[in-house]
Coordinates of C-alpha atoms in Angstrom, one line a residue:
Chain A
M1 CA 4.4 -29.5 -3.6
I2 CA 3.1 -26.7 -1.5
T3 CA 4.9 -25.4 1.6
F4 CA 2.7 -23.8 4.2
T5 CA 5.1 -21.4 5.9
Q6 CA 5.5 -18.7 3.2
G7 CA 2.3 -16.9 3.7
Q8 CA 2.2 -17.0 7.5
N9 CA 3.1 -13.4 7.9
M10 CA 0.1 -12.3 5.9
I11 CA -2.3 -13.7 8.5
E12 CA -1.0 -11.1 11.0
H13 CA -1.7 -8.1 8.7
D14 CA -5.0 -6.4 9.0
Y15 CA -6.9 -4.6 6.2
T16 CA -9.3 -1.7 6.3
I17 CA -12.8 -1.8 4.8
K18 CA -13.9 1.7 3.7
P19 CA -17.7 1.3 3.1
I20 CA -18.9 2.3 -0.4
G21 CA -22.3 3.2 0.9
V22 CA -25.1 2.2 3.2
I23 CA -28.4 0.1 3.1
C24 CA -31.5 2.2 3.5
C25 CA -34.6 0.2 4.3
T26 CA -37.5 -0.2 6.7
L27 CA -35.9 -2.9 8.9
T28 CA -34.6 -1.3 12.1
T29 CA -34.0 -4.2 14.5
L30 CA -32.2 -7.5 14.3
D31 CA -35.4 -9.3 15.3
A32 CA -37.2 -7.9 12.2
A33 CA -34.5 -9.1 9.8
P34 CA -35.4 -12.4 8.1
R35 CA -32.6 -15.0 8.0
Q36 CA -32.7 -15.6 4.2
G37 CA -34.3 -13.8 1.3
D38 CA -36.7 -16.7 0.6
E39 CA -38.2 -16.4 4.0
G40 CA -39.4 -12.9 3.6
A41 CA -38.1 -11.0 0.6
A42 CA -37.6 -7.4 1.3
E43 CA -36.7 -4.4 -0.9
A44 CA -33.9 -2.1 0.1
W45 CA -32.1 0.9 -1.4
L46 CA -28.3 0.9 -1.8
E47 CA -27.2 4.4 -1.2
I48 CA -23.7 4.7 -2.7
N49 CA -21.2 7.2 -1.5
G50 CA -20.8 10.1 -3.9
Q51 CA -17.0 9.6 -4.0
V52 CA -17.4 6.2 -5.7
E53 CA -20.5 6.9 -7.8
E54 CA -18.5 6.5 -11.0
A55 CA -18.0 2.8 -10.2
L56 CA -21.7 2.2 -10.8
G57 CA -21.4 2.9 -14.5
G58 CA -22.8 0.1 -16.6
I59 CA -25.2 -1.2 -14.0
T60 CA -28.8 -1.2 -15.4
V61 CA -32.3 -2.1 -14.2
G62 CA -32.8 -5.8 -14.3
D63 CA -29.1 -6.7 -13.6
E64 CA -28.4 -9.4 -11.1
L65 CA -25.8 -8.3 -8.6
I66 CA -24.0 -9.6 -5.5
V67 CA -24.0 -7.1 -2.7
L68 CA -21.4 -7.5 0.0
I69 CA -22.3 -5.9 3.3
W70 CA -20.6 -5.5 6.6
L71 CA -22.8 -6.9 9.4
H72 CA -21.7 -4.3 11.9
L73 CA -23.8 -5.6 14.7
A74 CA -22.5 -9.1 14.5
Q75 CA -20.3 -10.8 17.2
R76 CA -16.9 -11.4 15.8
D77 CA -15.7 -13.7 18.6
V78 CA -18.2 -16.5 17.9
L79 CA -16.5 -19.6 16.3
Q80 CA -19.2 -22.2 16.9
L81 CA -22.9 -22.1 17.4
H82 CA -26.2 -24.1 17.1
P83 CA -27.5 -23.3 13.6
R84 CA -30.7 -21.2 13.7
N85 CA -30.4 -21.2 17.5
N86 CA -31.8 -24.7 17.5
L87 CA -30.2 -26.6 20.4
D88 CA -31.2 -29.9 18.8
I89 CA -28.6 -29.2 16.1
Q90 CA -25.1 -29.9 17.2
L91 CA -22.5 -27.1 17.6
T92 CA -21.2 -26.2 14.2
G93 CA -18.3 -24.0 13.1
V94 CA -19.4 -20.6 11.8
F95 CA -17.6 -21.2 8.5
A96 CA -20.1 -24.1 7.9
T97 CA -23.0 -21.8 8.5
R98 CA -24.4 -18.5 7.2
S99 CA -24.6 -17.0 10.7
P100 CA -23.8 -13.3 10.8
D101 CA -21.7 -13.9 13.8
R102 CA -18.2 -14.8 12.5
P103 CA -14.6 -13.3 12.6
N104 CA -15.1 -11.1 9.5
P105 CA -18.9 -10.5 9.3
V106 CA -19.3 -10.0 5.6
G107 CA -22.8 -10.8 4.2
L108 CA -23.5 -11.8 0.6
H109 CA -26.8 -11.1 -1.1
Q110 CA -27.8 -11.8 -4.6
V111 CA -30.3 -9.2 -5.7
S112 CA -32.1 -7.8 -8.8
V113 CA -31.9 -4.1 -9.6
L114 CA -35.4 -2.7 -9.7
E115 CA -34.7 1.0 -10.0
I116 CA -31.8 3.4 -10.4
A117 CA -32.0 7.0 -9.1
G118 CA -28.6 8.6 -9.5
R119 CA -26.4 6.9 -7.0
R120 CA -29.3 5.0 -5.3
L121 CA -30.3 1.5 -6.4
R122 CA -33.5 -0.1 -5.3
V123 CA -32.9 -3.9 -5.1
A124 CA -34.6 -7.1 -3.9
P125 CA -34.4 -9.4 -2.1
L126 CA -32.2 -8.0 0.6
E127 CA -32.5 -8.6 4.3
A128 CA -30.4 -6.2 6.4
I129 CA -31.1 -3.6 8.9
D130 CA -31.2 0.1 8.0
G131 CA -27.8 1.7 8.2
T132 CA -25.8 -1.5 7.3
P133 CA -22.5 -0.5 5.5
I134 CA -22.0 -1.8 2.0
V135 CA -18.6 -3.3 1.2
D136 CA -18.8 -4.0 -2.5
I137 CA -21.1 -4.7 -5.5
K138 CA -20.3 -7.3 -8.2
P139 CA -22.2 -8.6 -11.2
V140 CA -23.4 -12.2 -11.1
L141 CA -21.2 -14.1 -13.5
K142 CA -22.8 -15.8 -16.4
Q143 CA -20.9 -18.4 -18.4
V144 CA -21.4 -16.5 -21.7
D145 CA -20.8 -13.0 -20.3
N146 CA -17.8 -12.7 -18.1
R147 CA -17.5 -9.0 -17.9
Chain B
M1 CA -41.1 5.8 2.5
I2 CA -37.4 5.7 2.9
T3 CA -35.2 8.6 4.1
F4 CA -31.7 8.7 2.9
T5 CA -30.0 10.7 5.6
Q6 CA -30.2 8.4 8.6
G7 CA -27.3 6.1 7.7
Q8 CA -24.9 8.7 6.3
N9 CA -22.6 8.6 9.3
M10 CA -22.0 4.9 8.8
I11 CA -20.2 5.6 5.5
E12 CA -17.5 7.4 7.3
H13 CA -16.8 4.6 9.7
D14 CA -14.0 2.1 8.7
Y15 CA -13.9 -1.6 9.6
T16 CA -11.0 -3.9 10.1
I17 CA -10.6 -7.2 8.4
K18 CA -8.5 -9.7 10.4
P19 CA -7.6 -12.5 7.9
I20 CA -8.7 -16.0 9.0
G21 CA -5.9 -17.6 7.0
V22 CA -4.0 -17.6 3.8
I23 CA -4.1 -19.2 0.3
C24 CA -1.2 -21.6 -0.4
C25 CA -0.8 -22.5 -4.0
T26 CA 1.7 -22.5 -6.9
L27 CA 0.7 -19.3 -8.5
T28 CA 3.2 -16.6 -7.5
T29 CA 2.5 -13.7 -9.9
L30 CA -0.5 -11.8 -11.1
D31 CA 0.3 -12.7 -14.7
A32 CA -0.1 -16.4 -13.9
A33 CA -3.5 -16.0 -12.3
P34 CA -6.3 -16.9 -14.6
R35 CA -9.3 -14.4 -14.7
Q36 CA -12.0 -16.9 -13.9
G37 CA -12.0 -20.5 -12.7
D38 CA -13.4 -21.8 -16.0
E39 CA -10.4 -20.6 -17.9
G40 CA -7.8 -22.6 -16.0
A41 CA -9.1 -24.3 -12.9
A42 CA -6.4 -24.5 -10.2
E43 CA -6.3 -26.2 -6.8
A44 CA -5.3 -24.3 -3.7
W45 CA -4.9 -25.0 0.0
L46 CA -6.7 -22.8 2.4
E47 CA -4.5 -22.6 5.5
I48 CA -6.7 -21.5 8.3
N49 CA -5.3 -19.6 11.3
G50 CA -5.1 -21.9 14.4
Q51 CA -7.0 -19.2 16.4
V52 CA -10.1 -19.8 14.4
E53 CA -9.7 -23.5 13.6
E54 CA -12.8 -24.3 15.6
A55 CA -14.9 -22.4 13.1
L56 CA -14.2 -25.1 10.5
G57 CA -16.2 -27.7 12.4
G58 CA -18.9 -29.3 10.2
I59 CA -17.1 -28.8 6.9
T60 CA -16.6 -32.1 5.1
V61 CA -15.0 -33.3 1.8
G62 CA -17.3 -32.7 -1.1
D63 CA -18.9 -29.5 0.5
E64 CA -19.4 -26.5 -1.8
L65 CA -18.1 -23.4 -0.2
I66 CA -17.8 -19.7 -1.0
V67 CA -14.3 -18.4 -0.1
L68 CA -13.9 -14.7 0.4
I69 CA -10.4 -13.4 -0.1
W70 CA -8.7 -10.1 0.2
L71 CA -7.0 -9.1 -3.1
H72 CA -4.1 -7.5 -1.3
L73 CA -2.3 -6.5 -4.5
A74 CA -5.3 -4.8 -6.1
Q75 CA -5.5 -1.0 -6.8
R76 CA -8.2 0.4 -4.5
D77 CA -8.5 3.8 -6.3
V78 CA -9.7 2.5 -9.6
L79 CA -13.4 3.3 -10.2
Q80 CA -13.7 2.6 -14.0
L81 CA -11.8 0.5 -16.5
H82 CA -12.0 -1.3 -19.8
P83 CA -13.2 -4.8 -19.0
R84 CA -10.5 -7.5 -19.5
N85 CA -8.1 -4.6 -20.6
N86 CA -9.9 -4.6 -23.9
L87 CA -9.9 -1.0 -25.2
D88 CA -12.7 -1.9 -27.6
I89 CA -15.0 -2.3 -24.6
Q90 CA -16.2 1.1 -23.2
L91 CA -15.1 2.3 -19.8
T92 CA -17.2 0.5 -17.2
G93 CA -17.7 1.1 -13.4
V94 CA -15.8 -1.5 -11.4
F95 CA -19.1 -2.5 -9.6
A96 CA -20.3 -3.7 -12.9
T97 CA -17.2 -5.9 -13.4
R98 CA -15.3 -8.6 -11.5
S99 CA -12.0 -6.7 -11.7
P100 CA -9.8 -7.2 -8.7
D101 CA -9.2 -3.4 -8.7
R102 CA -12.0 -1.8 -6.7
P103 CA -12.4 0.2 -3.5
N104 CA -12.7 -2.9 -1.2
P105 CA -11.0 -5.7 -3.1
V106 CA -12.8 -8.7 -1.8
G107 CA -12.8 -11.7 -4.2
L108 CA -15.5 -14.4 -4.2
H109 CA -14.8 -18.0 -5.2
Q110 CA -17.1 -21.0 -5.2
V111 CA -15.1 -24.1 -4.6
S112 CA -15.4 -27.8 -3.8
V113 CA -13.6 -29.2 -0.8
L114 CA -11.2 -32.0 -2.1
E115 CA -9.3 -32.8 1.1
I116 CA -9.1 -31.8 4.7
A117 CA -5.9 -32.1 6.7
G118 CA -6.4 -30.5 10.1
R119 CA -6.9 -26.8 9.6
R120 CA -5.9 -27.0 5.9
L121 CA -8.5 -27.5 3.2
R122 CA -7.6 -28.4 -0.4
V123 CA -10.1 -26.8 -2.7
A124 CA -10.8 -26.2 -6.4
P125 CA -11.2 -24.2 -8.5
L126 CA -9.5 -21.2 -7.0
E127 CA -7.4 -18.7 -8.8
A128 CA -5.3 -16.5 -6.5
I129 CA -1.7 -15.9 -5.9
D130 CA 0.1 -17.6 -3.1
G131 CA -0.1 -15.7 0.1
T132 CA -3.5 -14.1 -0.5
P133 CA -5.3 -13.5 2.8
I134 CA -8.6 -15.3 3.4
V135 CA -11.5 -13.1 4.8
D136 CA -14.3 -15.7 5.3
I137 CA -15.7 -19.1 4.3
K138 CA -19.4 -19.8 3.9
P139 CA -21.4 -22.8 2.7
V140 CA -23.2 -22.5 -0.6
L141 CA -26.9 -22.2 0.3
K142 CA -29.2 -24.9 -1.0
Q143 CA -33.0 -24.3 -0.9
V144 CA -33.5 -27.5 1.2
D145 CA -30.6 -27.0 3.5
N146 CA -30.3 -23.5 4.9
R147 CA -27.8 -24.2 7.7

């Protein structure tokens, strides 16, 4: 039996994202950013803030990571849209789409580590515009290796 | 050729998460929360804030979703730890682990939708304690159906 009132106060509480780094790449406009990696895989550098560099320890070339980014140019007040800007597709809630426009515009990207240079990681595929803040980095979980 | 100075100012800018809802479930303490879904799959209700209910449009029972949650009880100043509290495993950067303790404690959970009751979704597996804020909901991307 679940009651639905207990957690209500949590909804009113905001939380602060302190970016751990920034995306460095050659894409500089929204128009140039492909929608998904398989439509135009791009490389990017993850430039991690020196204050959290220690948290990279253990990541090696070849690792598969999930990179969480903050889509700082997204519209946060969009709740429904036509997927892919296709008016032939009916209005859909943003939680049922991967649109960057959503209340908390966090983007998820599964990437491979191609190169590590100090606190900079070259990864692919990652579509984002240069200067996009990084929220978090996580390993992809494998059944046999839950680190 | 990538220059690494352009985006530096972005790192200093904070962003605000406004939770879109809250987890309602029977787990009430950290000790009771399993580490990963495959070690003790639990059901939970996602109770979505009425203000963003429209954004659920298009989600149906059976959908596979990624739920992003804010691990509000995590320690944000931990940069390295012994994975799974096992001192035999060497100190590892939190970005190479799935530890909840990390600078921006966002948790990712792939779940199936079991039931929809208005703005409440029953999902599994999801391990989190009751009252955990929800950051975002996204569909799992399929190659043939990039909504």
